[in-house]
Amino acid sequence: MASVVTGDGTRIDDGATVGYDYCDDPGPTVLGDDSVVRHGSIVYGDVEAGDEFVTGHGVLVREDSTFGDDVVVGTDTVVDGRVTVGSHVSVQTGVYVPPETTVGDNVFLGPRAVLTNDAYPVRGTTELEGPTIEDGVSVGANATILPGVTVGEGSFVAAGAVVDRNVPPDTLAMGVPVEFGPLPEPLQEGNAIA
């Protein structure tokens, strides 16, 4: 088992695995102050999370992932390694975050959102390129963000949208395939996650 470094007030439930040995000599798992890893969750070695990192049940967080402060990773979510997540982020139930993804600060990823990193799965050798979700973005339930796409700062991706190209900042992205429109007035205030 990889070494585990925890801050003050951190709780790891019975039945959770923190510091999972995924290789011969993994680095430590670091959890900041007041973090909670719930029953059934697995956090690999070589993961670093700031203060107030909280998982739901049955979460998987793989190696080489980093998280800022005040991050919630919801039940049955998979953060599949080599992912960077900022601070004040809410990742809801059942989200998939693939390797090579970057998530900014003050971001909301709705239930069952799927981020992808392989443009041509099992159809040839391509370099994996996850999406970039910039600061202040909200992604609705069941939305799909395709490989290499950047969702611009302050944008709102509607539920069920399939985002196949870059989203400009402060834009409403909706539909299959995605279409762009101005942010309606109620969405212009931005996220209030913290």
XYZ file of C-alpha atoms in Angstrom:
194
model
C 0.000 0.000 0.000
C 1.262 3.495 -0.856
C 1.845 5.814 2.067
C -1.039 8.084 3.054
C -0.651 11.633 4.360
C -3.785 13.191 5.847
C -4.488 16.637 7.227
C -6.282 17.539 10.440
C -9.870 16.370 10.690
C -9.678 14.001 7.737
C -11.839 10.865 7.886
C -11.457 7.660 5.868
C -14.429 5.302 6.277
C -14.011 1.603 6.936
C -14.299 -0.114 3.578
C -12.541 2.706 1.705
C -9.106 2.148 0.168
C -6.677 5.062 0.213
C -3.157 4.645 -1.164
C -3.977 1.802 -3.550
C -0.778 0.183 -4.868
C -1.024 0.422 -8.642
C 2.692 -0.063 -9.332
C 5.881 -1.259 -7.593
C 6.726 2.028 -5.895
C 3.803 4.489 -5.892
C 4.124 7.912 -4.341
C 1.950 8.906 -1.405
C -1.713 9.748 -1.390
C -2.098 13.199 0.145
C -5.439 14.415 1.513
C -5.714 17.914 2.997
C -7.532 19.014 6.148
C -11.171 18.068 6.751
C -11.347 15.602 3.852
C -13.733 12.616 3.766
C -13.338 9.395 1.745
C -16.517 7.352 2.025
C -17.059 3.589 2.128
C -16.425 1.788 -1.155
C -14.198 4.486 -2.595
C -10.689 3.744 -3.905
C -8.018 6.443 -4.114
C -4.739 5.370 -5.717
C -1.215 6.326 -4.720
C 0.198 9.418 -6.425
C -3.002 11.400 -5.803
C -2.910 14.798 -4.128
C -6.001 16.603 -2.864
C -6.295 19.884 -0.995
C -8.466 20.688 2.005
C -12.120 19.588 2.121
C -11.839 16.892 -0.547
C -14.984 14.759 -0.208
C -16.048 11.597 -2.042
C -19.392 9.915 -2.280
C -19.584 6.109 -2.081
C -17.983 3.903 -4.736
C -15.718 6.579 -6.211
C -12.537 5.649 -8.110
C -9.665 8.164 -8.262
C -6.641 6.883 -10.166
C -2.953 7.867 -10.070
C -1.381 11.195 -10.981
C -4.542 13.168 -10.261
C -4.496 16.453 -8.376
C -7.349 18.386 -6.775
C -7.533 21.852 -5.268
C -9.507 22.770 -2.143
C -13.232 22.204 -1.605
C -13.812 19.476 -4.198
C -16.725 17.030 -4.077
C -16.485 13.838 -6.165
C -19.935 12.227 -6.225
C -20.994 8.613 -5.813
C -19.988 6.198 -8.604
C -17.753 8.769 -10.293
C -14.525 7.707 -12.037
C -11.567 10.076 -12.229
C -9.414 7.894 -14.449
C -5.940 9.237 -13.659
C -3.658 11.984 -14.972
C -6.383 14.560 -14.290
C -6.051 18.070 -12.859
C -9.021 19.566 -10.999
C -9.084 23.074 -9.524
C -10.759 24.357 -6.344
C -14.454 24.746 -5.513
C -15.532 21.995 -7.900
C -18.639 19.806 -7.673
C -18.488 16.560 -9.653
C -21.897 14.955 -9.302
C -22.985 11.285 -9.311
C -21.700 8.979 -12.035
C -19.439 11.391 -13.921
C -16.583 9.993 -16.040
C -13.390 12.089 -16.218
C -10.724 10.516 -18.483
C -6.937 10.858 -18.407
C -5.422 14.065 -19.803
C -8.370 16.220 -18.663
C -8.127 19.622 -17.000
C -10.965 21.068 -14.908
C -10.676 24.661 -13.684
C -11.952 26.378 -10.543
C -15.598 26.867 -9.576
C -16.855 24.171 -11.984
C -20.014 22.043 -11.804
C -20.140 18.700 -13.649
C -23.732 17.410 -13.578
C -24.890 13.840 -12.966
C -23.727 11.270 -15.532
C -21.780 13.811 -17.584
C -19.174 12.046 -19.725
C -15.884 13.587 -20.743
C -13.905 11.688 -23.396
C -10.273 11.585 -24.534
C -10.051 9.240 -27.526
C -11.302 10.507 -30.895
C -11.196 7.060 -32.532
C -11.594 4.378 -29.833
C -9.966 1.077 -30.835
C -9.785 2.233 -34.480
C -6.142 3.185 -34.526
C -3.413 4.647 -32.436
C -4.074 8.235 -31.452
C -2.725 10.392 -28.658
C -5.236 10.766 -25.847
C -6.434 14.335 -25.372
C -9.007 15.046 -22.704
C -11.151 18.154 -22.698
C -10.351 21.383 -20.887
C -13.140 22.752 -18.717
C -12.259 26.352 -17.867
C -13.146 28.293 -14.706
C -16.790 28.897 -13.847
C -18.270 26.345 -16.275
C -21.475 24.399 -15.573
C -22.093 21.113 -17.402
C -25.616 19.685 -17.243
C -26.679 16.095 -16.629
C -25.851 13.515 -19.296
C -23.860 15.964 -21.411
C -20.939 14.547 -23.415
C -17.746 16.524 -24.000
C -15.593 15.122 -26.822
C -11.765 14.829 -26.879
C -9.661 17.961 -27.089
C -12.613 20.319 -26.702
C -12.218 23.455 -24.582
C -15.316 24.718 -22.798
C -14.691 28.430 -22.308
C -14.785 30.286 -19.015
C -18.252 30.967 -17.617
C -20.055 28.827 -20.206
C -23.091 26.667 -19.522
C -23.481 23.276 -21.248
C -27.127 22.180 -21.268
C -28.226 18.722 -20.163
C -27.784 16.069 -22.851
C -25.671 18.256 -25.138
C -22.962 16.645 -27.264
C -20.079 19.110 -27.363
C -18.020 18.325 -30.458
C -16.164 21.646 -30.768
C -14.781 24.435 -28.593
C -17.298 26.511 -26.660
C -16.548 30.251 -26.514
C -16.470 31.905 -23.076
C -19.781 32.974 -21.523
C -21.858 30.933 -23.988
C -24.850 28.632 -23.731
C -24.060 25.302 -25.458
C -27.051 23.067 -26.214
C -28.243 20.315 -28.515
C -26.923 17.336 -30.477
C -24.588 18.270 -32.025
C -24.000 21.375 -29.965
C -25.231 24.802 -31.020
C -24.283 28.062 -29.328
C -26.362 30.923 -28.010
C -26.081 33.783 -25.564
C -26.347 33.033 -21.867
C -29.898 33.759 -20.676
C -30.054 36.345 -17.897
C -30.561 33.813 -15.057
C -27.301 32.066 -16.062
C -25.160 35.215 -16.290
C -24.371 35.430 -12.548
C -21.994 32.458 -12.658
C -21.496 29.521 -10.325
C -21.768 29.784 -6.539
C -20.137 26.501 -5.488
C -17.870 27.731 -2.678
